[in-house]
PDB file of C-alpha atoms in Angstrom:
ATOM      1  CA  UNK G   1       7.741  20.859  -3.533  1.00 93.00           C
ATOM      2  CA  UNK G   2       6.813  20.417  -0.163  1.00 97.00           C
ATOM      3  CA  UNK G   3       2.668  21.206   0.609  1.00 98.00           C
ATOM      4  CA  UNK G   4       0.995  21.320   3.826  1.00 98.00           C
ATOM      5  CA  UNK G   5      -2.794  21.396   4.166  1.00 98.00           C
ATOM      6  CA  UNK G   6      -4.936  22.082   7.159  1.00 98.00           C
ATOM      7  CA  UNK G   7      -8.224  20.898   8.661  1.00 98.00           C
ATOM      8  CA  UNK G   8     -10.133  21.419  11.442  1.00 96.00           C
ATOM      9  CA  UNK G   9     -12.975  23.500  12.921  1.00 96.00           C
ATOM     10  CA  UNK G  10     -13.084  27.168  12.918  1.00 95.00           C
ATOM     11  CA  UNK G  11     -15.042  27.575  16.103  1.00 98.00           C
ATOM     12  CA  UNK G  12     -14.203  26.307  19.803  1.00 98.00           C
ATOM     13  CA  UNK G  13     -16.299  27.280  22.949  1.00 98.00           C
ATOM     14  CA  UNK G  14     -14.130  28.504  25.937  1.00 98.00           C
ATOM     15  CA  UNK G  15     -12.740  25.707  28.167  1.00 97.00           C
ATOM     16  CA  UNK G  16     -12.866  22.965  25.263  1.00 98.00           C
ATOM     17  CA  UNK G  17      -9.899  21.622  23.415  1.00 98.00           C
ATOM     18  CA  UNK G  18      -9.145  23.324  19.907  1.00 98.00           C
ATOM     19  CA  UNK G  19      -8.031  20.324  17.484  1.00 98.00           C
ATOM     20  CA  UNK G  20      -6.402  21.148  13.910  1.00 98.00           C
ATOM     21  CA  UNK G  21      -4.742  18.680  11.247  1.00 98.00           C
ATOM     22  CA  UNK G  22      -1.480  19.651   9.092  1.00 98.00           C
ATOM     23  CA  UNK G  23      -1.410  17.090   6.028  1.00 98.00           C
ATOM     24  CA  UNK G  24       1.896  16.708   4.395  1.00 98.00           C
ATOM     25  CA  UNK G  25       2.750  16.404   0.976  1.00 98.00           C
ATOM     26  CA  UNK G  26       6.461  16.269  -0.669  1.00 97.00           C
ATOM     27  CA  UNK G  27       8.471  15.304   2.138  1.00 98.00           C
ATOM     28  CA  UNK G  28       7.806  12.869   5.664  1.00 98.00           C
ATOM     29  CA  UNK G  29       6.541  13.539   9.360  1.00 98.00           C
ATOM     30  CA  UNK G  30       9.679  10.903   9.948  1.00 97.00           C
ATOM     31  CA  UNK G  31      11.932  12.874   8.132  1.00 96.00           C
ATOM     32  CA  UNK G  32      15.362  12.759  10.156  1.00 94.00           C
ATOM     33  CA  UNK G  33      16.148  16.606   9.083  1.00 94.00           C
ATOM     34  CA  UNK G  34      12.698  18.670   9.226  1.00 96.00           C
ATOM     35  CA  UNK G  35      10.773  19.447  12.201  1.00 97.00           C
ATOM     36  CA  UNK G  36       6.970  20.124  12.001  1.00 98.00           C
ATOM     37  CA  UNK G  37       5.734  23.250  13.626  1.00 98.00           C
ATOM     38  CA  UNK G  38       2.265  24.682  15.123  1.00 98.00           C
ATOM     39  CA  UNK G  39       3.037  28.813  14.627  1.00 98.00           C
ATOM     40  CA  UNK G  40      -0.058  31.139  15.688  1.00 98.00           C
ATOM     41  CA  UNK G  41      -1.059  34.882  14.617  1.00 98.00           C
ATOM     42  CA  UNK G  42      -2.820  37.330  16.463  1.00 97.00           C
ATOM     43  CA  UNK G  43      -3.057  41.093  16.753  1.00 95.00           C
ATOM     44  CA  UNK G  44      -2.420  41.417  20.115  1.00 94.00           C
ATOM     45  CA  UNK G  45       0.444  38.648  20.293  1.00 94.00           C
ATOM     46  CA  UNK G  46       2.077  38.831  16.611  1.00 96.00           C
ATOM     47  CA  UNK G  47       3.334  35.488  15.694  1.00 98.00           C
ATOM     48  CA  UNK G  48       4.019  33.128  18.340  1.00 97.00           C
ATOM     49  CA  UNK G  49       5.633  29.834  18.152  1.00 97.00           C
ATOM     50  CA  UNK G  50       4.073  27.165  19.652  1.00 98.00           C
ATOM     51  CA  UNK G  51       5.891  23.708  19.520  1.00 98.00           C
ATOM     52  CA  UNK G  52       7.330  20.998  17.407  1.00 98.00           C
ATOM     53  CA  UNK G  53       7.514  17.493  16.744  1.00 98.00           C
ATOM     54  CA  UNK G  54      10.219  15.763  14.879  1.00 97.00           C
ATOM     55  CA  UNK G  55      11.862  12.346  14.153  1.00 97.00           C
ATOM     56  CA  UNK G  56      15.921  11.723  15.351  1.00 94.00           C
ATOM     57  CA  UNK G  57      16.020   8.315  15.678  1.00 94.00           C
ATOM     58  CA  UNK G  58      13.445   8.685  18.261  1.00 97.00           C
ATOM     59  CA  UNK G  59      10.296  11.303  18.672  1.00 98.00           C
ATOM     60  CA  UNK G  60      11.014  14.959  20.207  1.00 97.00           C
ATOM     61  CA  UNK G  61       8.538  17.531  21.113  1.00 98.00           C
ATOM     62  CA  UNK G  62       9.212  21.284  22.261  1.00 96.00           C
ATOM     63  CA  UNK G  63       6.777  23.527  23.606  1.00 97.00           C
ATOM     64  CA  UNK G  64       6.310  27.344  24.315  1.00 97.00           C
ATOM     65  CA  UNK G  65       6.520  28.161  27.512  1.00 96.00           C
ATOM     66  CA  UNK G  66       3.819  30.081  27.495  1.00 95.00           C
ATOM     67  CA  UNK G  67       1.389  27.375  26.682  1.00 97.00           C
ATOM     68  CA  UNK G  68       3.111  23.679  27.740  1.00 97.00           C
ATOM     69  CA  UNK G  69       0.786  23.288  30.028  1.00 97.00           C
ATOM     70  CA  UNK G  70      -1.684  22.667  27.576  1.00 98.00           C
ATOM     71  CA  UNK G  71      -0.534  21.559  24.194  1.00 98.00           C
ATOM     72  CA  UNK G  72      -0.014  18.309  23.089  1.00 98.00           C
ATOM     73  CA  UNK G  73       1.587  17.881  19.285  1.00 98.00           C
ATOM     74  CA  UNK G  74       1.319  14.622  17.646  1.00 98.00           C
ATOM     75  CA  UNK G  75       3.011  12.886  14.502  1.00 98.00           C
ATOM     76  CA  UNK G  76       0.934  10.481  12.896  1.00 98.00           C
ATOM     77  CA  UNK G  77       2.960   8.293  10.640  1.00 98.00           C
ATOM     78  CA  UNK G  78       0.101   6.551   9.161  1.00 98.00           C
ATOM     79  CA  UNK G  79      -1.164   9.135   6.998  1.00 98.00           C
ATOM     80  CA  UNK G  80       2.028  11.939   6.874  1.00 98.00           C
ATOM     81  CA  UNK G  81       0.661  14.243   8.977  1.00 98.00           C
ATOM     82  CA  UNK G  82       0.752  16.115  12.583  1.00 98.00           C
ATOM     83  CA  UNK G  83      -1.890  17.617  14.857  1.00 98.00           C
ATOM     84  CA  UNK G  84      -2.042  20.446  17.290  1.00 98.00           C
ATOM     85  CA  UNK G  85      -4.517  19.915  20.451  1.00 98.00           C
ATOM     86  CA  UNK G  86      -4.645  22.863  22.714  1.00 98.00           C
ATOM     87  CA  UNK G  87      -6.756  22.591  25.937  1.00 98.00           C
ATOM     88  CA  UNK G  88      -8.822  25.043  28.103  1.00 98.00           C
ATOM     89  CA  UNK G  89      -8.765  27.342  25.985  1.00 98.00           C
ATOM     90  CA  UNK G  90     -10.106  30.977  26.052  1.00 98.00           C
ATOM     91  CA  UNK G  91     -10.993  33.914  24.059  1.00 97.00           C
ATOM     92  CA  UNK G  92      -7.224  34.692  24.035  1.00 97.00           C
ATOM     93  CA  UNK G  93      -6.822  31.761  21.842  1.00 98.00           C
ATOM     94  CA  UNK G  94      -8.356  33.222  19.071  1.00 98.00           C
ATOM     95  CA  UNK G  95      -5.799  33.343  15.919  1.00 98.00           C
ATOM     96  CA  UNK G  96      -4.764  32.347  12.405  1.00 98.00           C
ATOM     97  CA  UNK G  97      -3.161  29.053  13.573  1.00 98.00           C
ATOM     98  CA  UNK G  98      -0.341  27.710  10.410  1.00 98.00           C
ATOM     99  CA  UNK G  99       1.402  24.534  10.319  1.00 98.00           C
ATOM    100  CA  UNK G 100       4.863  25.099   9.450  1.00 98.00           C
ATOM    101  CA  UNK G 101       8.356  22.773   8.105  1.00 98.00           C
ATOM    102  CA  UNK G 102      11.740  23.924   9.492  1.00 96.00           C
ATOM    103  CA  UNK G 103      13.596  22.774   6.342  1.00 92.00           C
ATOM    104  CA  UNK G 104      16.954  20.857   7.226  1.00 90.00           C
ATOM    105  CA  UNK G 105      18.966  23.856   8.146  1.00 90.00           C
ATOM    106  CA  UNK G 106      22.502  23.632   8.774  1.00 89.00           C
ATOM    107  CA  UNK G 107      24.345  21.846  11.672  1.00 89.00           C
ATOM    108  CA  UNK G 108      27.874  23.558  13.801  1.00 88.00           C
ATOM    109  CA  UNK G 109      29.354  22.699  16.836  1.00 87.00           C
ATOM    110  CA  UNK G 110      26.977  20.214  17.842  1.00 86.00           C
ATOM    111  CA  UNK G 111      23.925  22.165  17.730  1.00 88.00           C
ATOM    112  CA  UNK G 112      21.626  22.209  14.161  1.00 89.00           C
ATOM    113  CA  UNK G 113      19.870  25.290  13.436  1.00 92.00           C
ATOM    114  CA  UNK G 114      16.499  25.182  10.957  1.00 94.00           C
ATOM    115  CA  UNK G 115      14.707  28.037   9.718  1.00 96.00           C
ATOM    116  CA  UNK G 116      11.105  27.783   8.924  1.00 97.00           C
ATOM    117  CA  UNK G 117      10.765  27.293   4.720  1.00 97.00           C
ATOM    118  CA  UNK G 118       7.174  26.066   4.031  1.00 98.00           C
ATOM    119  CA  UNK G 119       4.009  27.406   5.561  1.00 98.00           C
ATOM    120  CA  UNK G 120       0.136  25.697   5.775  1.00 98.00           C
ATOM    121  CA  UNK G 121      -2.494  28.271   4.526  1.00 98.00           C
ATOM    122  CA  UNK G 122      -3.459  29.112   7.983  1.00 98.00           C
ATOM    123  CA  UNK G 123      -6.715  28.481   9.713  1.00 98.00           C
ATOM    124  CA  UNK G 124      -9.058  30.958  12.183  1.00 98.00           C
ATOM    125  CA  UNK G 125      -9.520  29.692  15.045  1.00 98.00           C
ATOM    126  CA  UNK G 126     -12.407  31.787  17.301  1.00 98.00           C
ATOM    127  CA  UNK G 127     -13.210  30.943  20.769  1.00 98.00           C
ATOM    128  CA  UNK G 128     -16.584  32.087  21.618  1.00 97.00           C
ATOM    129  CA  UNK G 129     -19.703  30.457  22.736  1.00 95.00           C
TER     130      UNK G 129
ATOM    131  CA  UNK A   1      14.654  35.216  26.036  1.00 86.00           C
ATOM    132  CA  UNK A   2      15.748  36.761  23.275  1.00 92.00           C
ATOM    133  CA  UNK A   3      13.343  39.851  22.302  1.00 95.00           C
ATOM    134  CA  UNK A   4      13.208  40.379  18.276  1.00 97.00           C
ATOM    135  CA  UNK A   5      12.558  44.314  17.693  1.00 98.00           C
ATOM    136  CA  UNK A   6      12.066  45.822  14.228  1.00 98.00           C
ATOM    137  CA  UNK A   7      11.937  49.510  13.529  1.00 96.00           C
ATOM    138  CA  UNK A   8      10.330  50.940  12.317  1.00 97.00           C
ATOM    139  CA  UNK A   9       6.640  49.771  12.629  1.00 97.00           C
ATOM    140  CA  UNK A  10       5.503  51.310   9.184  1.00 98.00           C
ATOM    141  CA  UNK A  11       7.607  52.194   6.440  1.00 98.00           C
ATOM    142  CA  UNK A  12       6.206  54.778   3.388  1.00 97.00           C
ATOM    143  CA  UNK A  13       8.488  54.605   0.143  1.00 96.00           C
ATOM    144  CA  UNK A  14       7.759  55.070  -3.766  1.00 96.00           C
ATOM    145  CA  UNK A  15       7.489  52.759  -6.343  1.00 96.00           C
ATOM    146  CA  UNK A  16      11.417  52.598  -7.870  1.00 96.00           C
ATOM    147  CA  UNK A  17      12.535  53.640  -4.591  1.00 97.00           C
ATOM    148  CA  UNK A  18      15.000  52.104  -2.099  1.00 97.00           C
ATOM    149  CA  UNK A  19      13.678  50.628   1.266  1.00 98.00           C
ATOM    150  CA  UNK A  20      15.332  49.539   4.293  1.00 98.00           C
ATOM    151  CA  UNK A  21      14.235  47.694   7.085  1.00 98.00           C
ATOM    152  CA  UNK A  22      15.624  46.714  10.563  1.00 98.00           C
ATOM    153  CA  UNK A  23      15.563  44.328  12.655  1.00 98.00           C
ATOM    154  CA  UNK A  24      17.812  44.494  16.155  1.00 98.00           C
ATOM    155  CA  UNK A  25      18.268  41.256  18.299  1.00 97.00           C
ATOM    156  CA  UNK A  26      18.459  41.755  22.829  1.00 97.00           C
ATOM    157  CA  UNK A  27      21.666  38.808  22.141  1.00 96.00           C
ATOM    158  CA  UNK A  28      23.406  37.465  19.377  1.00 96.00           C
ATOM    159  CA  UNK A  29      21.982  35.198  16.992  1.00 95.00           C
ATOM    160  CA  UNK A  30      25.204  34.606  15.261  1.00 94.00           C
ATOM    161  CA  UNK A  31      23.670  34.918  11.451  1.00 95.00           C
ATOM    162  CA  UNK A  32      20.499  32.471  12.072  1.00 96.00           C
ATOM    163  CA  UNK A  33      17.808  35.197  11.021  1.00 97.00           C
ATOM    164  CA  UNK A  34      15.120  35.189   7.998  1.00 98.00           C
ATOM    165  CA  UNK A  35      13.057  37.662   6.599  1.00 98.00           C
ATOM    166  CA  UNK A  36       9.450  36.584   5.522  1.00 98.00           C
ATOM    167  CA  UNK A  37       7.001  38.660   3.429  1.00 98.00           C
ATOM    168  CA  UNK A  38       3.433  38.401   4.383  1.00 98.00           C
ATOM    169  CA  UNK A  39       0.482  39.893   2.450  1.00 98.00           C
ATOM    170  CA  UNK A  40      -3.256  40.059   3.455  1.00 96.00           C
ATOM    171  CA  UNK A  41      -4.502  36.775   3.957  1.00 96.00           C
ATOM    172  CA  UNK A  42      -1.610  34.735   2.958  1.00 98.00           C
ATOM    173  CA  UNK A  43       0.921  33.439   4.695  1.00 98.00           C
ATOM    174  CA  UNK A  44       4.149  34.245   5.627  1.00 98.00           C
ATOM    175  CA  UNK A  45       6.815  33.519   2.470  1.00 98.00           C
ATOM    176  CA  UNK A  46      10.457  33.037   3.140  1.00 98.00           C
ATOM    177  CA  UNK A  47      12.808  35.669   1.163  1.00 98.00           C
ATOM    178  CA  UNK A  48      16.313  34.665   3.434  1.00 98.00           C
ATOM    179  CA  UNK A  49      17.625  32.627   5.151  1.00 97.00           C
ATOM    180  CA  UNK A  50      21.147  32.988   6.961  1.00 96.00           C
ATOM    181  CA  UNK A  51      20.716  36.829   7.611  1.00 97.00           C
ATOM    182  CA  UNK A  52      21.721  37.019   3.873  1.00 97.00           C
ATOM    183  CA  UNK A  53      20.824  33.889   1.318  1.00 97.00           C
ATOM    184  CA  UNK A  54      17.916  34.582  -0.982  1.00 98.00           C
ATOM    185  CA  UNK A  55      15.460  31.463  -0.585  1.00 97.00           C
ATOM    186  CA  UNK A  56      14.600  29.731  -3.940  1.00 95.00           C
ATOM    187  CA  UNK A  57      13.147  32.019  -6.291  1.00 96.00           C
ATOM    188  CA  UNK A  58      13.365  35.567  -4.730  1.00 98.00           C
ATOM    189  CA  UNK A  59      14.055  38.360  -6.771  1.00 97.00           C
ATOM    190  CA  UNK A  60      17.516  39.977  -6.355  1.00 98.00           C
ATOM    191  CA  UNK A  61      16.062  43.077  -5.607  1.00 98.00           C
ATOM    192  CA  UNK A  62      15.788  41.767  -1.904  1.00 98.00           C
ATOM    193  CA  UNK A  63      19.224  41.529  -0.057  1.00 98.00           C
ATOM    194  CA  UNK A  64      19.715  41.037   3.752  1.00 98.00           C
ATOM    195  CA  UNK A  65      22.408  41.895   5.544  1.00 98.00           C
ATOM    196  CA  UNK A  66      24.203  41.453   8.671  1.00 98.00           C
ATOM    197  CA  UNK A  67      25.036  39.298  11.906  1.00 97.00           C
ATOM    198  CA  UNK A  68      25.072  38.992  15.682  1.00 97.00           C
ATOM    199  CA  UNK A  69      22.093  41.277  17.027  1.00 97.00           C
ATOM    200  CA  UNK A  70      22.050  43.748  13.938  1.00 98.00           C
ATOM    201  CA  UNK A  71      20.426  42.848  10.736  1.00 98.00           C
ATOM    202  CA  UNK A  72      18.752  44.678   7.726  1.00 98.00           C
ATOM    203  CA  UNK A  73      16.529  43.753   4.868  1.00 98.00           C
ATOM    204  CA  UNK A  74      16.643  45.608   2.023  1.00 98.00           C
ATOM    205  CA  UNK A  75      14.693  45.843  -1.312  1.00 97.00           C
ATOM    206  CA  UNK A  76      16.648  47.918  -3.775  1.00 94.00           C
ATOM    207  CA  UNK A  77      13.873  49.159  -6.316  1.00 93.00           C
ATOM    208  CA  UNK A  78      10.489  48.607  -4.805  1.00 96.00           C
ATOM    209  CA  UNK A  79       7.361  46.984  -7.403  1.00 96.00           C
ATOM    210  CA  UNK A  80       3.917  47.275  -6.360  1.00 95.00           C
ATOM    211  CA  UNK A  81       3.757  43.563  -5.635  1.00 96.00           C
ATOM    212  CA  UNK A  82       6.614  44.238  -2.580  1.00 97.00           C
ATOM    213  CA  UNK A  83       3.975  46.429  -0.659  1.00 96.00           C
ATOM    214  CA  UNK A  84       3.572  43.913   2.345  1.00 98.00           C
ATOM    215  CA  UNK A  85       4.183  43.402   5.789  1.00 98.00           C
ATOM    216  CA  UNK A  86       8.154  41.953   6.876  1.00 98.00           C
ATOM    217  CA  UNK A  87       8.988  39.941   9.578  1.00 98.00           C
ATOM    218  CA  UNK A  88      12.247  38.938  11.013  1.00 98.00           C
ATOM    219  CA  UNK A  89      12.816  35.392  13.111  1.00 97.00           C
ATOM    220  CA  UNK A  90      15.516  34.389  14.483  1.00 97.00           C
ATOM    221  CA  UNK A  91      16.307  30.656  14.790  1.00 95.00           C
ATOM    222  CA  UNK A  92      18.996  30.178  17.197  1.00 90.00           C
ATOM    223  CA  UNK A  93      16.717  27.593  19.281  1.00 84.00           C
ATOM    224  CA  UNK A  94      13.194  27.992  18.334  1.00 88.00           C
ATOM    225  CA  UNK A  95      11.468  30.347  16.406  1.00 93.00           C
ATOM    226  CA  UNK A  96      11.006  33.772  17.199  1.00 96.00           C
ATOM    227  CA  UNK A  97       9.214  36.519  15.922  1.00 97.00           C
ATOM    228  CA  UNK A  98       9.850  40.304  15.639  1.00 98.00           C
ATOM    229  CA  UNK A  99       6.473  42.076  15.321  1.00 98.00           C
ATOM    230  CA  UNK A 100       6.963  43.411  11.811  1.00 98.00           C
ATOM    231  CA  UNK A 101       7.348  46.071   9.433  1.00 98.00           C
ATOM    232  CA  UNK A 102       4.517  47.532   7.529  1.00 98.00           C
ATOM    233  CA  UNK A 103       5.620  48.788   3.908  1.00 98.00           C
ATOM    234  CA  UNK A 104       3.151  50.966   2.323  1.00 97.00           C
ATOM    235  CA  UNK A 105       3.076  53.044  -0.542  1.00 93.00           C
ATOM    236  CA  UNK A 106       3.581  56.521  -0.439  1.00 91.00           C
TER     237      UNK A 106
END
């Protein structure tokens, strides 16, 4: 049974960088079929994807248009776990922000597709001074 | 970009009852859509997979259905514990929301 736990601070003043920590438990960050996921929630935006990291042979990020400018998502091996840094940020980045797993899906025609299975337990992040 | 669109916004059906939900795709997404359940303060669960697979321990009672840009969830006899809110996501590339279904008792 795959488990992912969160950390970080609930609180970020406007312009700073908004840090969280997804802990995995019951599978790998290297994992050569999952990909690890920062997903956020907010009234005003729904949920909104915002990027991946995951292990084929080599490391792969994607990133949301809307903000790859300004995230950075980061495997660390070391303790089986990924971060989420997201910079400048304003009172628009206020959300529930969940780590997520896309489980190791199917693959056809050269392309793999990978549904999101397993979900963190979601963390408020408020941007306010 | 694809634009996920579900329909309709809130949804007010009986316990026992049937309910339906929708979920409508701008371009095809061949049959790479799931249906999550979310509840206050929880997060989202996964109840399918492949427009139409029931993810590890669902009830029956939840069945999805179809493929390309036109897909529905449907719970055939609905227990208190089902009043939640539904997303679709389609996973063609990344993931991608619809903005969800509210299903309330009536």
């Amino acid at each position: 049974q795959v488990q992912l736990q969160q950390s970080g601070p609930g609180l970020v003043k406007p312009s700073q960088t908004l840090s969280l920590t997804c802990a995995i438990s019951g599978d790998s960050v290297s994992s050569n079929s999952a990909a690890w996921n920062w997903i956020r929630q907010s009234p005003s935006r729904g949920l909104e994807w915002l990027g991946r990291t995951y292990y084929r042979s080599k490391w792969y990020n994607d990133y949301a248009v809307s903000v790859k400018s300004r995230i950075t998502i980061n495997p660390d091996t070391s303790k089986n776990q990924f971060s989420l840094q997201l910079n400048s940020v304003t009172p628009e980045d206020t959300a529930v922000y969940y780590c997520a797993r896309e489980g190791p899906g199917y693959c056809s025609g050269g392309s793999c597709y990978q549904w999101v299975d397993y979900w963190g337990q979601g963390t408020l992040v408020t941007v306010s001074s | 970009e694809i634009v996920m669109t579900q329909s309709p916004a809130t949804l007010s059906v009986s316990p026992g009852e049937r309910a339906t939900l929708s979920c409508r795709a701008s371009q095809s997404v061949s049959s790479n859509l799931a249906w999550y359940q979310q509840k206050p303060g929880q997060a989202p669960r996964l109840l399918i997979y492949g427009a139409s697979t029931r993810a590890t321990g669902i009830p029956a009672r939840f069945s999805g259905s179809g493929s390309g840009t036109e897909f529905t969830l449907t719970i055939s006899s609905l227990q208190s514990e089902d009043f939640a809110v539904y997303y679709c996501q389609q996973y063609n590339n990344w993931p991608l929301f619809g903005q969800g279904t509210k299903l309330e008792i009536k």
